[in-house]
Amino acid sequence: MNPRFSAVTLQLPHWLESELPAADHIFATPEDRMGLVLRLASLNIKHQTGGPFSAAVFDLESGTLIAPGVNIVVASHASIAHAEMVAVSMAQRSLLTHDLGSLGNSGTQLVTSVAPCAMCLGAVPWSGVRSLICGAREEDANAIGFDEGSKPTDWVAQLETRGITVQNDLMRDAAANVLKTYKESGGAIYNGRSPN
Ligand SMILES: [Zn+2]
């Protein structure tokens, strides 16, 4: 096999691990969990390692962190490397399962700094998470030039039909401010429509 085709690697930035607390740290509240996610998004901007987006998968009941993710699209040469996809992939790799709902525990929760784009929304039911918490809205990302794609207007109800609870607008102002900081810092806006 041509080695160029042998593997696709998603690698978290080197700075990230040192920013995490001990593995048994409890993120007790939704705000605690979003606080970590927004801090990682800000650090991703500061270190210039990707777009202004972060996400993490937690054990829904205990509040322990299963895996973090940040946007690493540009560095990975991978349009799929949105924060949610990275966090879910890291969690699945960590737990050695493709289904985060299969472990018989209390379930898993995906917390994301911005409501999922069309791609990541589609990935949520496949991931096996049972809960989704979002910070900024898609219009906050669109406002700085990103394009979140076409989503059903009733996407929240559609997820809840599949047994996935959704909480929107958690710490939205702080989450939207992360996006504004990125824009003001001159960060790249990429939508797969180069050269426009
Ligand atoms: Zn996405």
mmCIF file of C-alpha atoms and ligand atoms in Angstrom:
data_model
loop_
_atom_site.group_PDB
_atom_site.id
_atom_site.type_symbol
_atom_site.label_atom_id
_atom_site.label_comp_id
_atom_site.label_asym_id
_atom_site.label_seq_id
_atom_site.Cartn_x
_atom_site.Cartn_y
_atom_site.Cartn_z
ATOM 1 C CA MET A 1 0.000 0.000 0.000
ATOM 2 C CA ASN A 2 1.252 3.414 -0.835
ATOM 3 C CA PRO A 3 2.101 4.875 2.583
ATOM 4 C CA ARG A 4 0.259 8.069 1.662
ATOM 5 C CA PHE A 5 -2.961 6.068 1.861
ATOM 6 C CA SER A 6 -2.155 3.877 4.852
ATOM 7 C CA ALA A 7 -3.520 5.996 7.701
ATOM 8 C CA VAL A 8 -5.243 9.242 8.560
ATOM 9 C CA THR A 9 -4.016 10.687 11.830
ATOM 10 C CA LEU A 10 -5.822 13.103 14.108
ATOM 11 C CA GLN A 11 -3.267 14.496 16.546
ATOM 12 C CA LEU A 12 -4.216 16.841 19.359
ATOM 13 C CA PRO A 13 -1.911 19.854 19.751
ATOM 14 C CA HIS A 14 1.050 19.247 22.036
ATOM 15 C CA TRP A 15 0.041 21.983 24.472
ATOM 16 C CA LEU A 16 -3.323 20.420 25.238
ATOM 17 C CA GLU A 17 -2.468 17.596 27.624
ATOM 18 C CA SER A 18 -0.709 19.896 30.062
ATOM 19 C CA GLU A 19 -3.895 21.975 30.299
ATOM 20 C CA LEU A 20 -5.994 19.074 31.570
ATOM 21 C CA PRO A 21 -6.558 18.263 35.231
ATOM 22 C CA ALA A 22 -5.982 14.797 36.667
ATOM 23 C CA ALA A 23 -7.983 12.055 34.962
ATOM 24 C CA ASP A 24 -10.244 11.614 37.998
ATOM 25 C CA HIS A 25 -11.165 15.309 38.165
ATOM 26 C CA ILE A 26 -14.915 15.799 38.380
ATOM 27 C CA PHE A 27 -16.519 18.408 36.124
ATOM 28 C CA ALA A 28 -19.653 18.485 38.213
ATOM 29 C CA THR A 29 -21.833 21.019 36.429
ATOM 30 C CA PRO A 30 -22.575 21.811 32.793
ATOM 31 C CA GLU A 31 -20.829 25.138 33.362
ATOM 32 C CA ASP A 32 -17.698 23.360 34.613
ATOM 33 C CA ARG A 33 -17.660 21.262 31.463
ATOM 34 C CA MET A 34 -18.291 24.198 29.135
ATOM 35 C CA GLY A 35 -15.649 26.181 31.004
ATOM 36 C CA LEU A 36 -13.017 23.617 30.063
ATOM 37 C CA VAL A 37 -14.217 23.536 26.471
ATOM 38 C CA LEU A 38 -14.105 27.319 26.078
ATOM 39 C CA ARG A 39 -10.653 27.489 27.654
ATOM 40 C CA LEU A 40 -9.352 24.919 25.166
ATOM 41 C CA ALA A 41 -10.928 26.845 22.278
ATOM 42 C CA SER A 42 -9.203 30.029 23.453
ATOM 43 C CA LEU A 43 -5.887 28.227 23.782
ATOM 44 C CA ASN A 44 -6.286 26.786 20.280
ATOM 45 C CA ILE A 45 -6.450 30.372 19.044
ATOM 46 C CA LYS A 46 -3.563 31.533 21.233
ATOM 47 C CA HIS A 47 -1.296 28.723 20.063
ATOM 48 C CA GLN A 48 -2.483 29.090 16.445
ATOM 49 C CA THR A 49 -3.132 25.355 16.209
ATOM 50 C CA GLY A 50 -6.579 25.503 14.610
ATOM 51 C CA GLY A 51 -9.956 27.129 14.367
ATOM 52 C CA PRO A 52 -11.792 28.678 17.334
ATOM 53 C CA PHE A 53 -13.703 25.552 18.235
ATOM 54 C CA SER A 54 -13.427 22.987 20.990
ATOM 55 C CA ALA A 55 -15.472 20.084 22.312
ATOM 56 C CA ALA A 56 -15.174 17.324 24.872
ATOM 57 C CA VAL A 57 -16.828 14.047 25.785
ATOM 58 C CA PHE A 58 -17.657 13.517 29.444
ATOM 59 C CA ASP A 59 -19.125 10.705 31.474
ATOM 60 C CA LEU A 60 -22.635 12.053 31.769
ATOM 61 C CA GLU A 61 -23.185 11.155 35.416
ATOM 62 C CA SER A 62 -19.774 11.267 37.040
ATOM 63 C CA GLY A 63 -18.516 14.295 35.120
ATOM 64 C CA THR A 64 -15.097 12.852 34.394
ATOM 65 C CA LEU A 65 -13.493 13.848 31.115
ATOM 66 C CA ILE A 66 -13.305 11.012 28.615
ATOM 67 C CA ALA A 67 -11.655 12.967 25.809
ATOM 68 C CA PRO A 68 -11.106 16.525 24.633
ATOM 69 C CA GLY A 69 -11.045 17.807 21.087
ATOM 70 C CA VAL A 70 -10.142 20.999 19.308
ATOM 71 C CA ASN A 71 -10.434 22.007 15.690
ATOM 72 C CA ILE A 72 -7.342 20.785 13.835
ATOM 73 C CA VAL A 73 -8.639 21.031 10.259
ATOM 74 C CA VAL A 74 -5.776 22.996 8.739
ATOM 75 C CA ALA A 75 -2.928 21.231 10.549
ATOM 76 C CA SER A 76 -4.404 17.790 9.802
ATOM 77 C CA HIS A 77 -5.169 18.515 6.137
ATOM 78 C CA ALA A 78 -8.594 17.101 7.006
ATOM 79 C CA SER A 79 -11.938 18.850 6.607
ATOM 80 C CA ILE A 80 -13.463 16.310 9.004
ATOM 81 C CA ALA A 81 -11.217 17.449 11.864
ATOM 82 C CA HIS A 82 -13.831 19.632 13.528
ATOM 83 C CA ALA A 83 -13.653 19.741 17.317
ATOM 84 C CA GLU A 84 -16.680 17.497 17.833
ATOM 85 C CA MET A 85 -15.403 14.841 15.435
ATOM 86 C CA VAL A 86 -11.984 14.933 17.099
ATOM 87 C CA ALA A 87 -13.436 14.661 20.624
ATOM 88 C CA VAL A 88 -15.747 11.796 19.669
ATOM 89 C CA SER A 89 -12.950 9.985 17.841
ATOM 90 C CA MET A 90 -10.576 10.419 20.786
ATOM 91 C CA ALA A 91 -13.244 9.156 23.198
ATOM 92 C CA GLN A 92 -13.986 6.126 21.051
ATOM 93 C CA ARG A 93 -10.296 5.375 20.706
ATOM 94 C CA SER A 94 -9.795 5.805 24.442
ATOM 95 C CA LEU A 95 -12.667 3.458 25.318
ATOM 96 C CA LEU A 96 -11.932 1.093 22.417
ATOM 97 C CA THR A 97 -15.467 1.210 21.049
ATOM 98 C CA HIS A 98 -17.135 2.823 18.060
ATOM 99 C CA ASP A 99 -20.308 3.314 20.137
ATOM 100 C CA LEU A 100 -20.112 5.592 23.166
ATOM 101 C CA GLY A 101 -23.497 4.292 24.283
ATOM 102 C CA SER A 102 -22.413 0.672 24.420
ATOM 103 C CA LEU A 103 -20.566 0.547 27.706
ATOM 104 C CA GLY A 104 -23.501 0.020 29.997
ATOM 105 C CA ASN A 105 -22.554 3.010 32.092
ATOM 106 C CA SER A 106 -24.570 6.142 32.666
ATOM 107 C CA GLY A 107 -23.942 7.414 29.172
ATOM 108 C CA THR A 108 -21.730 10.015 27.617
ATOM 109 C CA GLN A 109 -22.161 13.703 26.924
ATOM 110 C CA LEU A 110 -20.711 15.823 24.135
ATOM 111 C CA VAL A 111 -20.092 19.446 25.082
ATOM 112 C CA THR A 112 -19.214 21.777 22.220
ATOM 113 C CA SER A 113 -18.244 25.433 22.130
ATOM 114 C CA VAL A 114 -20.490 26.053 19.118
ATOM 115 C CA ALA A 115 -23.618 24.186 18.042
ATOM 116 C CA PRO A 116 -22.637 21.439 15.602
ATOM 117 C CA CYS A 117 -22.357 22.148 11.896
ATOM 118 C CA ALA A 118 -24.203 19.981 9.390
ATOM 119 C CA MET A 119 -21.409 17.381 9.339
ATOM 120 C CA CYS A 120 -21.012 17.122 13.100
ATOM 121 C CA LEU A 121 -24.762 17.088 13.642
ATOM 122 C CA GLY A 122 -24.947 14.034 11.416
ATOM 123 C CA ALA A 123 -22.187 12.387 13.432
ATOM 124 C CA VAL A 124 -23.887 12.853 16.810
ATOM 125 C CA PRO A 125 -26.385 9.947 16.580
ATOM 126 C CA TRP A 126 -23.665 7.675 15.165
ATOM 127 C CA SER A 127 -21.360 8.466 18.090
ATOM 128 C CA GLY A 128 -23.568 6.955 20.778
ATOM 129 C CA VAL A 129 -23.589 10.020 23.058
ATOM 130 C CA ARG A 130 -26.776 10.550 25.033
ATOM 131 C CA SER A 131 -26.500 14.261 25.706
ATOM 132 C CA LEU A 132 -25.362 17.312 23.767
ATOM 133 C CA ILE A 133 -24.592 20.738 25.237
ATOM 134 C CA CYS A 134 -23.795 23.687 22.965
ATOM 135 C CA GLY A 135 -22.378 27.145 23.731
ATOM 136 C CA ALA A 136 -22.591 29.579 20.828
ATOM 137 C CA ARG A 137 -25.205 29.233 18.104
ATOM 138 C CA GLU A 138 -24.469 28.485 14.481
ATOM 139 C CA GLU A 139 -25.335 32.069 13.613
ATOM 140 C CA ASP A 140 -22.498 33.200 15.883
ATOM 141 C CA ALA A 141 -20.074 31.155 13.765
ATOM 142 C CA ASN A 142 -21.689 32.328 10.547
ATOM 143 C CA ALA A 143 -21.336 35.920 11.778
ATOM 144 C CA ILE A 144 -17.534 35.716 11.591
ATOM 145 C CA GLY A 145 -17.595 34.065 8.162
ATOM 146 C CA PHE A 146 -17.865 30.336 8.735
ATOM 147 C CA ASP A 147 -20.615 28.354 7.018
ATOM 148 C CA GLU A 148 -22.220 25.774 9.269
ATOM 149 C CA GLY A 149 -24.057 24.131 6.390
ATOM 150 C CA SER A 150 -27.670 23.153 5.931
ATOM 151 C CA LYS A 151 -29.305 21.677 9.005
ATOM 152 C CA PRO A 152 -32.929 20.698 9.601
ATOM 153 C CA THR A 153 -34.653 23.474 11.501
ATOM 154 C CA ASP A 154 -35.962 20.874 13.935
ATOM 155 C CA TRP A 155 -32.553 19.297 14.580
ATOM 156 C CA VAL A 156 -32.967 19.498 18.350
ATOM 157 C CA ALA A 157 -36.270 17.607 18.221
ATOM 158 C CA GLN A 158 -34.744 15.097 15.810
ATOM 159 C CA LEU A 159 -31.925 14.319 18.225
ATOM 160 C CA GLU A 160 -34.291 14.076 21.156
ATOM 161 C CA THR A 161 -36.411 11.600 19.178
ATOM 162 C CA ARG A 162 -33.291 9.451 19.111
ATOM 163 C CA GLY A 163 -32.848 9.667 22.864
ATOM 164 C CA ILE A 164 -30.224 12.420 22.849
ATOM 165 C CA THR A 165 -31.008 15.370 25.112
ATOM 166 C CA VAL A 166 -29.932 18.821 23.909
ATOM 167 C CA GLN A 167 -29.132 22.003 25.826
ATOM 168 C CA ASN A 168 -28.398 25.082 23.752
ATOM 169 C CA ASP A 169 -26.986 28.527 24.624
ATOM 170 C CA LEU A 170 -24.984 27.465 27.664
ATOM 171 C CA MET A 171 -22.565 30.358 28.320
ATOM 172 C CA ARG A 172 -23.388 31.587 24.813
ATOM 173 C CA ASP A 173 -21.933 35.073 25.279
ATOM 174 C CA ALA A 174 -18.576 33.723 26.417
ATOM 175 C CA ALA A 175 -18.602 31.186 23.595
ATOM 176 C CA ALA A 176 -19.415 33.847 20.993
ATOM 177 C CA ASN A 177 -16.625 36.022 22.383
ATOM 178 C CA VAL A 178 -14.134 33.254 21.613
ATOM 179 C CA LEU A 179 -15.243 33.423 17.979
ATOM 180 C CA LYS A 180 -14.892 37.197 17.905
ATOM 181 C CA THR A 181 -11.403 36.953 19.385
ATOM 182 C CA TYR A 182 -10.408 34.596 16.587
ATOM 183 C CA LYS A 183 -11.772 36.908 13.916
ATOM 184 C CA GLU A 184 -10.017 39.911 15.446
ATOM 185 C CA SER A 185 -6.742 37.969 15.597
ATOM 186 C CA GLY A 186 -6.884 37.449 11.833
ATOM 187 C CA GLY A 187 -7.533 33.728 12.051
ATOM 188 C CA ALA A 188 -8.234 31.862 8.832
ATOM 189 C CA ILE A 189 -11.855 31.364 7.798
ATOM 190 C CA TYR A 190 -12.095 28.196 5.690
ATOM 191 C CA ASN A 191 -15.208 26.903 4.025
ATOM 192 C CA GLY A 192 -13.967 24.575 1.326
ATOM 193 C CA ARG A 193 -14.676 27.133 -1.368
ATOM 194 C CA SER A 194 -11.168 28.250 -2.198
ATOM 195 C CA PRO A 195 -10.120 30.528 -3.737
ATOM 196 C CA ASN A 196 -13.172 32.523 -2.700
HETATM 197 ZN ZN ZN B 1 -18.558 20.509 12.509
#
